[in-house]
Amino acid sequence: MVTIKSKREIEFMREVCKVVALTYQELEKRIKPGISTWELDQIAEQKMRSLGAVPAEKGYDIGIRGVPPFPASICVSINEEVIHGIPSKNRILQEGDIVSIDTVAEKNGYNGDAARTFVVGKTSKEALKLIEVTKQAFFEGIQYAKPGNRIGDVCHAIGEYVHAQGFSVIREFQGHGIGKEMHEEPGIPNYGKAGRGIRLEPGMTLAIEPMVIAGKPNILEKGDGWTIITEDGSLSAHFENTILITEKEPEILTIL
């Protein structure tokens, strides 16, 4: 069931999403060659807690036997890692890497979710183009995030833009509604047919998140049960924001 947020709930969503935005502001300052992904995880958790929130991803359980709850506060995925990378003291950022971070904070019982892909030092033109296309794909999609349009309009716009740029979207993972739960209805794939799916209404809060691959869209899961990588070893990028459907243009809640 898709939830329509009340004015009070929307204020809670704005508050927790600001925490996420401020956490990224702090992380961006610290991303450089030589820092470990574990250190980034600690920085993010400390920032969230200092703002009265908790890291919602820490301990998140997908309910599959043999897959432990997520052990960290943020997902940190490097280069060919698409999503759900687990921070480690042994994983050190290198010059030229691109690093995708997915962060979910919870405060007052509500969740805010966003993802960003950062460059570590200087990187290739291909990597820079991939990151820019992934970011722009989000904005292409939310042009249709207005009352009366359908969720498929958003999905279609994202997929068509990415494919036109010569890149691929993964089909196995998608965006989602968000609020009291990290993952709510509706599912929001990064491809689809326009004119399909639920109609958008004011008060809906959605996490829209293009996950884009430079090569073929095939993916694999690493042995940790969490980390998703590209099958062909090509680079991947991720850009996500929590948005609010309003009477007019969508409001991006996780950007300051």
PDB file of C-alpha atoms in Angstrom:
ATOM      1  CA  MET A   1       0.000   0.000   0.000  1.00  0.00           C
ATOM      2  CA  VAL A   2       1.319   3.443  -0.941  1.00  0.00           C
ATOM      3  CA  THR A   3       1.206   5.857   1.993  1.00  0.00           C
ATOM      4  CA  ILE A   4       0.221   9.517   1.682  1.00  0.00           C
ATOM      5  CA  LYS A   5       2.061  11.534   4.305  1.00  0.00           C
ATOM      6  CA  SER A   6       0.310  14.089   6.490  1.00  0.00           C
ATOM      7  CA  LYS A   7       1.771  17.582   6.984  1.00  0.00           C
ATOM      8  CA  ARG A   8       3.275  16.444  10.292  1.00  0.00           C
ATOM      9  CA  GLU A   9       4.798  13.363   8.693  1.00  0.00           C
ATOM     10  CA  ILE A  10       6.227  15.455   5.872  1.00  0.00           C
ATOM     11  CA  GLU A  11       7.986  17.659   8.428  1.00  0.00           C
ATOM     12  CA  PHE A  12       9.489  14.531  10.015  1.00  0.00           C
ATOM     13  CA  MET A  13      10.625  13.430   6.550  1.00  0.00           C
ATOM     14  CA  ARG A  14      12.202  16.820   5.850  1.00  0.00           C
ATOM     15  CA  GLU A  15      14.051  16.640   9.166  1.00  0.00           C
ATOM     16  CA  VAL A  16      15.528  13.181   8.678  1.00  0.00           C
ATOM     17  CA  CYS A  17      16.383  13.868   5.036  1.00  0.00           C
ATOM     18  CA  LYS A  18      18.331  16.951   6.126  1.00  0.00           C
ATOM     19  CA  VAL A  19      20.380  14.640   8.349  1.00  0.00           C
ATOM     20  CA  VAL A  20      21.234  12.552   5.282  1.00  0.00           C
ATOM     21  CA  ALA A  21      22.229  15.644   3.294  1.00  0.00           C
ATOM     22  CA  LEU A  22      24.453  16.909   6.110  1.00  0.00           C
ATOM     23  CA  THR A  23      26.052  13.474   6.402  1.00  0.00           C
ATOM     24  CA  TYR A  24      27.022  13.597   2.723  1.00  0.00           C
ATOM     25  CA  GLN A  25      28.375  17.099   3.202  1.00  0.00           C
ATOM     26  CA  GLU A  26      30.702  15.695   5.872  1.00  0.00           C
ATOM     27  CA  LEU A  27      31.664  12.606   3.849  1.00  0.00           C
ATOM     28  CA  GLU A  28      32.537  14.609   0.745  1.00  0.00           C
ATOM     29  CA  LYS A  29      35.149  16.542   2.735  1.00  0.00           C
ATOM     30  CA  ARG A  30      36.813  13.307   3.860  1.00  0.00           C
ATOM     31  CA  ILE A  31      36.893  11.236   0.672  1.00  0.00           C
ATOM     32  CA  LYS A  32      40.506  11.086  -0.536  1.00  0.00           C
ATOM     33  CA  PRO A  33      43.156   8.505  -1.398  1.00  0.00           C
ATOM     34  CA  GLY A  34      44.318   6.551   1.659  1.00  0.00           C
ATOM     35  CA  ILE A  35      41.116   6.619   3.714  1.00  0.00           C
ATOM     36  CA  SER A  36      39.449   3.292   4.477  1.00  0.00           C
ATOM     37  CA  THR A  37      35.804   2.584   3.826  1.00  0.00           C
ATOM     38  CA  TRP A  38      35.518   1.700   7.532  1.00  0.00           C
ATOM     39  CA  GLU A  39      36.641   5.226   8.437  1.00  0.00           C
ATOM     40  CA  LEU A  40      33.950   6.654   6.136  1.00  0.00           C
ATOM     41  CA  ASP A  41      31.413   4.454   7.879  1.00  0.00           C
ATOM     42  CA  GLN A  42      32.463   5.792  11.283  1.00  0.00           C
ATOM     43  CA  ILE A  43      32.322   9.394  10.086  1.00  0.00           C
ATOM     44  CA  ALA A  44      28.805   8.881   8.737  1.00  0.00           C
ATOM     45  CA  GLU A  45      27.511   7.170  11.870  1.00  0.00           C
ATOM     46  CA  GLN A  46      28.948   9.834  14.153  1.00  0.00           C
ATOM     47  CA  LYS A  47      27.406  12.586  12.048  1.00  0.00           C
ATOM     48  CA  MET A  48      23.972  10.978  12.019  1.00  0.00           C
ATOM     49  CA  ARG A  49      23.998  10.348  15.752  1.00  0.00           C
ATOM     50  CA  SER A  50      25.185  13.900  16.462  1.00  0.00           C
ATOM     51  CA  LEU A  51      22.041  15.096  14.680  1.00  0.00           C
ATOM     52  CA  GLY A  52      19.736  12.875  16.710  1.00  0.00           C
ATOM     53  CA  ALA A  53      19.331  10.151  14.070  1.00  0.00           C
ATOM     54  CA  VAL A  54      20.446   6.550  13.803  1.00  0.00           C
ATOM     55  CA  PRO A  55      21.905   4.702  10.803  1.00  0.00           C
ATOM     56  CA  ALA A  56      18.960   2.655   9.549  1.00  0.00           C
ATOM     57  CA  GLU A  57      21.104   0.333   7.422  1.00  0.00           C
ATOM     58  CA  LYS A  58      23.042  -0.929  10.440  1.00  0.00           C
ATOM     59  CA  GLY A  59      21.571  -4.284  11.376  1.00  0.00           C
ATOM     60  CA  TYR A  60      19.155  -4.303   8.435  1.00  0.00           C
ATOM     61  CA  ASP A  61      17.996  -7.885   7.888  1.00  0.00           C
ATOM     62  CA  ILE A  62      16.730  -9.025   4.476  1.00  0.00           C
ATOM     63  CA  GLY A  63      15.398 -12.217   6.017  1.00  0.00           C
ATOM     64  CA  ILE A  64      17.340 -14.711   3.903  1.00  0.00           C
ATOM     65  CA  ARG A  65      18.841 -17.685   5.709  1.00  0.00           C
ATOM     66  CA  GLY A  66      22.612 -17.522   5.763  1.00  0.00           C
ATOM     67  CA  VAL A  67      22.756 -13.786   5.031  1.00  0.00           C
ATOM     68  CA  PRO A  68      23.668 -11.865   8.209  1.00  0.00           C
ATOM     69  CA  PRO A  69      22.173  -8.439   8.957  1.00  0.00           C
ATOM     70  CA  PHE A  70      24.068  -5.594   7.305  1.00  0.00           C
ATOM     71  CA  PRO A  71      27.008  -4.874   9.625  1.00  0.00           C
ATOM     72  CA  ALA A  72      27.675  -1.209   8.899  1.00  0.00           C
ATOM     73  CA  SER A  73      26.069   2.228   8.915  1.00  0.00           C
ATOM     74  CA  ILE A  74      26.460   2.953   5.193  1.00  0.00           C
ATOM     75  CA  CYS A  75      26.966   0.977   1.992  1.00  0.00           C
ATOM     76  CA  VAL A  76      30.271   1.795   0.276  1.00  0.00           C
ATOM     77  CA  SER A  77      30.744   0.371  -3.223  1.00  0.00           C
ATOM     78  CA  ILE A  78      33.916   0.928  -5.253  1.00  0.00           C
ATOM     79  CA  ASN A  79      34.355   0.855  -9.046  1.00  0.00           C
ATOM     80  CA  GLU A  80      32.702  -2.362 -10.328  1.00  0.00           C
ATOM     81  CA  GLU A  81      30.703  -2.725  -7.115  1.00  0.00           C
ATOM     82  CA  VAL A  82      27.177  -1.547  -7.863  1.00  0.00           C
ATOM     83  CA  ILE A  83      25.510  -1.438  -4.433  1.00  0.00           C
ATOM     84  CA  HIS A  84      25.633  -2.809  -0.875  1.00  0.00           C
ATOM     85  CA  GLY A  85      29.407  -2.808  -0.438  1.00  0.00           C
ATOM     86  CA  ILE A  86      30.411  -3.516   3.171  1.00  0.00           C
ATOM     87  CA  PRO A  87      32.884  -1.060   4.742  1.00  0.00           C
ATOM     88  CA  SER A  88      36.190  -2.553   5.880  1.00  0.00           C
ATOM     89  CA  LYS A  89      39.390  -1.412   7.551  1.00  0.00           C
ATOM     90  CA  ASN A  90      41.245  -3.217   4.770  1.00  0.00           C
ATOM     91  CA  ARG A  91      39.488  -1.472   1.890  1.00  0.00           C
ATOM     92  CA  ILE A  92      41.483   1.668   1.161  1.00  0.00           C
ATOM     93  CA  LEU A  93      40.426   4.244  -1.414  1.00  0.00           C
ATOM     94  CA  GLN A  94      42.942   4.692  -4.233  1.00  0.00           C
ATOM     95  CA  GLU A  95      43.579   7.561  -6.636  1.00  0.00           C
ATOM     96  CA  GLY A  96      41.193   7.207  -9.582  1.00  0.00           C
ATOM     97  CA  ASP A  97      38.569   5.117  -7.794  1.00  0.00           C
ATOM     98  CA  ILE A  98      34.927   6.033  -7.933  1.00  0.00           C
ATOM     99  CA  VAL A  99      33.008   5.283  -4.760  1.00  0.00           C
ATOM    100  CA  SER A 100      29.243   5.029  -4.366  1.00  0.00           C
ATOM    101  CA  ILE A 101      27.803   5.579  -0.901  1.00  0.00           C
ATOM    102  CA  ASP A 102      24.221   4.755   0.050  1.00  0.00           C
ATOM    103  CA  THR A 103      22.996   6.215   3.337  1.00  0.00           C
ATOM    104  CA  VAL A 104      19.718   5.820   5.199  1.00  0.00           C
ATOM    105  CA  ALA A 105      19.047   7.704   8.437  1.00  0.00           C
ATOM    106  CA  GLU A 106      16.121   7.223  10.808  1.00  0.00           C
ATOM    107  CA  LYS A 107      14.761   9.898  13.143  1.00  0.00           C
ATOM    108  CA  ASN A 108      11.395  10.229  14.890  1.00  0.00           C
ATOM    109  CA  GLY A 109      10.370   6.945  13.284  1.00  0.00           C
ATOM    110  CA  TYR A 110      10.900   8.117   9.690  1.00  0.00           C
ATOM    111  CA  ASN A 111      13.598   7.285   7.138  1.00  0.00           C
ATOM    112  CA  GLY A 112      15.567   9.393   4.664  1.00  0.00           C
ATOM    113  CA  ASP A 113      17.570   7.736   1.878  1.00  0.00           C
ATOM    114  CA  ALA A 114      20.105   9.020  -0.651  1.00  0.00           C
ATOM    115  CA  ALA A 115      23.123   7.819  -2.626  1.00  0.00           C
ATOM    116  CA  ARG A 116      26.050   9.595  -4.233  1.00  0.00           C
ATOM    117  CA  THR A 117      29.041   8.552  -6.345  1.00  0.00           C
ATOM    118  CA  PHE A 118      32.268  10.399  -5.605  1.00  0.00           C
ATOM    119  CA  VAL A 119      35.603  10.615  -7.402  1.00  0.00           C
ATOM    120  CA  VAL A 120      38.736   9.793  -5.416  1.00  0.00           C
ATOM    121  CA  GLY A 121      41.373  12.247  -6.598  1.00  0.00           C
ATOM    122  CA  LYS A 122      41.431  12.302 -10.412  1.00  0.00           C
ATOM    123  CA  THR A 123      39.804   9.649 -12.572  1.00  0.00           C
ATOM    124  CA  SER A 124      39.093   8.770 -16.209  1.00  0.00           C
ATOM    125  CA  LYS A 125      36.819  10.660 -18.598  1.00  0.00           C
ATOM    126  CA  GLU A 126      34.703   7.496 -18.889  1.00  0.00           C
ATOM    127  CA  ALA A 127      34.159   7.411 -15.138  1.00  0.00           C
ATOM    128  CA  LEU A 128      33.281  11.109 -15.025  1.00  0.00           C
ATOM    129  CA  LYS A 129      30.760  10.676 -17.831  1.00  0.00           C
ATOM    130  CA  LEU A 130      29.208   7.669 -16.082  1.00  0.00           C
ATOM    131  CA  ILE A 131      28.754   9.648 -12.856  1.00  0.00           C
ATOM    132  CA  GLU A 132      27.266  12.635 -14.674  1.00  0.00           C
ATOM    133  CA  VAL A 133      24.845  10.472 -16.691  1.00  0.00           C
ATOM    134  CA  THR A 134      23.729   8.671 -13.517  1.00  0.00           C
ATOM    135  CA  LYS A 135      23.047  11.971 -11.777  1.00  0.00           C
ATOM    136  CA  GLN A 136      21.255  13.443 -14.774  1.00  0.00           C
ATOM    137  CA  ALA A 137      19.134  10.295 -15.097  1.00  0.00           C
ATOM    138  CA  PHE A 138      17.613  11.113 -11.717  1.00  0.00           C
ATOM    139  CA  PHE A 139      16.671  14.603 -12.891  1.00  0.00           C
ATOM    140  CA  GLU A 140      15.315  13.250 -16.176  1.00  0.00           C
ATOM    141  CA  GLY A 141      13.048  10.986 -14.161  1.00  0.00           C
ATOM    142  CA  ILE A 142      11.725  13.483 -11.659  1.00  0.00           C
ATOM    143  CA  GLN A 143      10.553  15.798 -14.426  1.00  0.00           C
ATOM    144  CA  TYR A 144       7.588  13.399 -14.471  1.00  0.00           C
ATOM    145  CA  ALA A 145       7.188  13.164 -10.693  1.00  0.00           C
ATOM    146  CA  LYS A 146       4.032  15.265 -10.638  1.00  0.00           C
ATOM    147  CA  PRO A 147       0.413  14.633  -9.625  1.00  0.00           C
ATOM    148  CA  GLY A 148      -1.582  12.792 -12.252  1.00  0.00           C
ATOM    149  CA  ASN A 149       1.443  11.205 -13.915  1.00  0.00           C
ATOM    150  CA  ARG A 150       2.162   7.524 -13.374  1.00  0.00           C
ATOM    151  CA  ILE A 151       5.202   5.953 -11.764  1.00  0.00           C
ATOM    152  CA  GLY A 152       6.013   4.326 -15.104  1.00  0.00           C
ATOM    153  CA  ASP A 153       6.530   7.778 -16.601  1.00  0.00           C
ATOM    154  CA  VAL A 154       9.418   8.344 -14.166  1.00  0.00           C
ATOM    155  CA  CYS A 155      10.884   4.871 -14.753  1.00  0.00           C
ATOM    156  CA  HIS A 156      10.663   5.175 -18.543  1.00  0.00           C
ATOM    157  CA  ALA A 157      12.397   8.566 -18.590  1.00  0.00           C
ATOM    158  CA  ILE A 158      15.329   7.256 -16.530  1.00  0.00           C
ATOM    159  CA  GLY A 159      15.866   4.148 -18.635  1.00  0.00           C
ATOM    160  CA  GLU A 160      15.526   5.890 -21.988  1.00  0.00           C
ATOM    161  CA  TYR A 161      18.018   8.590 -21.034  1.00  0.00           C
ATOM    162  CA  VAL A 162      20.606   6.109 -19.733  1.00  0.00           C
ATOM    163  CA  HIS A 163      20.349   3.885 -22.799  1.00  0.00           C
ATOM    164  CA  ALA A 164      20.616   6.889 -25.119  1.00  0.00           C
ATOM    165  CA  GLN A 165      23.949   7.709 -23.466  1.00  0.00           C
ATOM    166  CA  GLY A 166      25.285   4.208 -24.168  1.00  0.00           C
ATOM    167  CA  PHE A 167      25.041   2.869 -20.608  1.00  0.00           C
ATOM    168  CA  SER A 168      22.923   0.211 -18.888  1.00  0.00           C
ATOM    169  CA  VAL A 169      20.600   0.127 -15.875  1.00  0.00           C
ATOM    170  CA  ILE A 170      20.346  -2.899 -13.628  1.00  0.00           C
ATOM    171  CA  ARG A 171      16.927  -4.539 -13.563  1.00  0.00           C
ATOM    172  CA  GLU A 172      17.172  -6.582 -10.366  1.00  0.00           C
ATOM    173  CA  PHE A 173      17.169  -3.611  -7.967  1.00  0.00           C
ATOM    174  CA  GLN A 174      14.995  -0.509  -7.894  1.00  0.00           C
ATOM    175  CA  GLY A 175      13.889   2.619  -6.082  1.00  0.00           C
ATOM    176  CA  HIS A 176      10.995   2.565  -3.653  1.00  0.00           C
ATOM    177  CA  GLY A 177       8.543   4.409  -1.505  1.00  0.00           C
ATOM    178  CA  ILE A 178       9.900   5.477   1.873  1.00  0.00           C
ATOM    179  CA  GLY A 179       8.583   6.730   5.207  1.00  0.00           C
ATOM    180  CA  LYS A 180       8.137   4.790   8.435  1.00  0.00           C
ATOM    181  CA  GLU A 181       9.722   1.880   6.607  1.00  0.00           C
ATOM    182  CA  MET A 182      12.933   2.062   4.611  1.00  0.00           C
ATOM    183  CA  HIS A 183      11.267   0.243   1.745  1.00  0.00           C
ATOM    184  CA  GLU A 184       7.603   0.945   1.041  1.00  0.00           C
ATOM    185  CA  GLU A 185       5.377   0.685  -1.994  1.00  0.00           C
ATOM    186  CA  PRO A 186       5.660   1.438  -4.852  1.00  0.00           C
ATOM    187  CA  GLY A 187       8.680  -0.205  -6.411  1.00  0.00           C
ATOM    188  CA  ILE A 188      10.401   2.200  -8.834  1.00  0.00           C
ATOM    189  CA  PRO A 189      12.547   0.398 -11.443  1.00  0.00           C
ATOM    190  CA  ASN A 190      14.922   2.365 -13.629  1.00  0.00           C
ATOM    191  CA  TYR A 191      13.188   1.221 -16.804  1.00  0.00           C
ATOM    192  CA  GLY A 192       9.632   0.626 -17.923  1.00  0.00           C
ATOM    193  CA  LYS A 193       6.748   1.826 -20.037  1.00  0.00           C
ATOM    194  CA  ALA A 194       5.258   5.273 -19.748  1.00  0.00           C
ATOM    195  CA  GLY A 195       1.635   5.408 -18.681  1.00  0.00           C
ATOM    196  CA  ARG A 196       1.899   2.340 -16.444  1.00  0.00           C
ATOM    197  CA  GLY A 197       1.736   1.925 -12.680  1.00  0.00           C
ATOM    198  CA  ILE A 198       0.134   3.938  -9.909  1.00  0.00           C
ATOM    199  CA  ARG A 199      -0.840   7.581 -10.306  1.00  0.00           C
ATOM    200  CA  LEU A 200       1.317   9.985  -8.332  1.00  0.00           C
ATOM    201  CA  GLU A 201      -0.394  12.020  -5.612  1.00  0.00           C
ATOM    202  CA  PRO A 202       0.727  14.888  -3.349  1.00  0.00           C
ATOM    203  CA  GLY A 203       2.111  13.564  -0.079  1.00  0.00           C
ATOM    204  CA  MET A 204       3.901  10.555  -1.541  1.00  0.00           C
ATOM    205  CA  THR A 205       7.569  10.258  -0.578  1.00  0.00           C
ATOM    206  CA  LEU A 206       9.745   8.276  -2.967  1.00  0.00           C
ATOM    207  CA  ALA A 207      13.387   7.210  -3.123  1.00  0.00           C
ATOM    208  CA  ILE A 208      14.357   7.405  -6.800  1.00  0.00           C
ATOM    209  CA  GLU A 209      17.757   5.904  -7.522  1.00  0.00           C
ATOM    210  CA  PRO A 210      19.348   5.301 -10.912  1.00  0.00           C
ATOM    211  CA  MET A 211      21.988   2.550 -10.693  1.00  0.00           C
ATOM    212  CA  VAL A 212      23.961   2.698 -13.916  1.00  0.00           C
ATOM    213  CA  ILE A 213      26.605   0.416 -15.425  1.00  0.00           C
ATOM    214  CA  ALA A 214      29.159   1.411 -18.039  1.00  0.00           C
ATOM    215  CA  GLY A 215      29.036  -2.042 -19.660  1.00  0.00           C
ATOM    216  CA  LYS A 216      26.441  -4.776 -19.891  1.00  0.00           C
ATOM    217  CA  PRO A 217      23.627  -4.842 -17.286  1.00  0.00           C
ATOM    218  CA  ASN A 218      24.492  -8.292 -15.917  1.00  0.00           C
ATOM    219  CA  ILE A 219      25.357  -8.448 -12.222  1.00  0.00           C
ATOM    220  CA  LEU A 220      26.704 -10.940  -9.693  1.00  0.00           C
ATOM    221  CA  GLU A 221      26.532 -11.235  -5.907  1.00  0.00           C
ATOM    222  CA  LYS A 222      29.744 -11.598  -3.921  1.00  0.00           C
ATOM    223  CA  GLY A 223      30.136 -14.254  -1.270  1.00  0.00           C
ATOM    224  CA  ASP A 224      29.299 -11.872   1.585  1.00  0.00           C
ATOM    225  CA  GLY A 225      25.628 -12.082   0.561  1.00  0.00           C
ATOM    226  CA  TRP A 226      25.383  -8.313   0.138  1.00  0.00           C
ATOM    227  CA  THR A 227      27.794  -6.769  -2.361  1.00  0.00           C
ATOM    228  CA  ILE A 228      26.535  -6.603  -5.950  1.00  0.00           C
ATOM    229  CA  ILE A 229      29.138  -6.278  -8.722  1.00  0.00           C
ATOM    230  CA  THR A 230      29.068  -5.943 -12.509  1.00  0.00           C
ATOM    231  CA  GLU A 231      29.599  -9.270 -14.244  1.00  0.00           C
ATOM    232  CA  ASP A 232      31.947  -7.809 -16.833  1.00  0.00           C
ATOM    233  CA  GLY A 233      33.948  -5.759 -14.331  1.00  0.00           C
ATOM    234  CA  SER A 234      32.794  -2.431 -15.766  1.00  0.00           C
ATOM    235  CA  LEU A 235      32.305   0.636 -13.613  1.00  0.00           C
ATOM    236  CA  SER A 236      29.025   1.442 -11.897  1.00  0.00           C
ATOM    237  CA  ALA A 237      27.534   4.602 -10.370  1.00  0.00           C
ATOM    238  CA  HIS A 238      24.563   5.354  -8.123  1.00  0.00           C
ATOM    239  CA  PHE A 239      22.601   8.553  -7.517  1.00  0.00           C
ATOM    240  CA  GLU A 240      19.537   8.696  -5.266  1.00  0.00           C
ATOM    241  CA  ASN A 241      17.364  11.200  -3.468  1.00  0.00           C
ATOM    242  CA  THR A 242      14.211  11.059  -1.401  1.00  0.00           C
ATOM    243  CA  ILE A 243      11.595  13.286  -3.002  1.00  0.00           C
ATOM    244  CA  LEU A 244       8.150  14.556  -2.033  1.00  0.00           C
ATOM    245  CA  ILE A 245       5.336  14.724  -4.553  1.00  0.00           C
ATOM    246  CA  THR A 246       3.700  18.151  -4.172  1.00  0.00           C
ATOM    247  CA  GLU A 247       0.851  19.909  -5.959  1.00  0.00           C
ATOM    248  CA  LYS A 248       3.380  21.184  -8.506  1.00  0.00           C
ATOM    249  CA  GLU A 249       7.087  20.344  -8.869  1.00  0.00           C
ATOM    250  CA  PRO A 250       8.649  17.566  -6.766  1.00  0.00           C
ATOM    251  CA  GLU A 251      10.612  18.621  -3.691  1.00  0.00           C
ATOM    252  CA  ILE A 252      14.011  16.987  -3.284  1.00  0.00           C
ATOM    253  CA  LEU A 253      14.326  16.370   0.444  1.00  0.00           C
ATOM    254  CA  THR A 254      17.916  15.064   0.619  1.00  0.00           C
ATOM    255  CA  ILE A 255      19.607  18.088  -0.983  1.00  0.00           C
ATOM    256  CA  LEU A 256      20.456  21.097   1.181  1.00  0.00           C
TER     257      LEU A 256
END
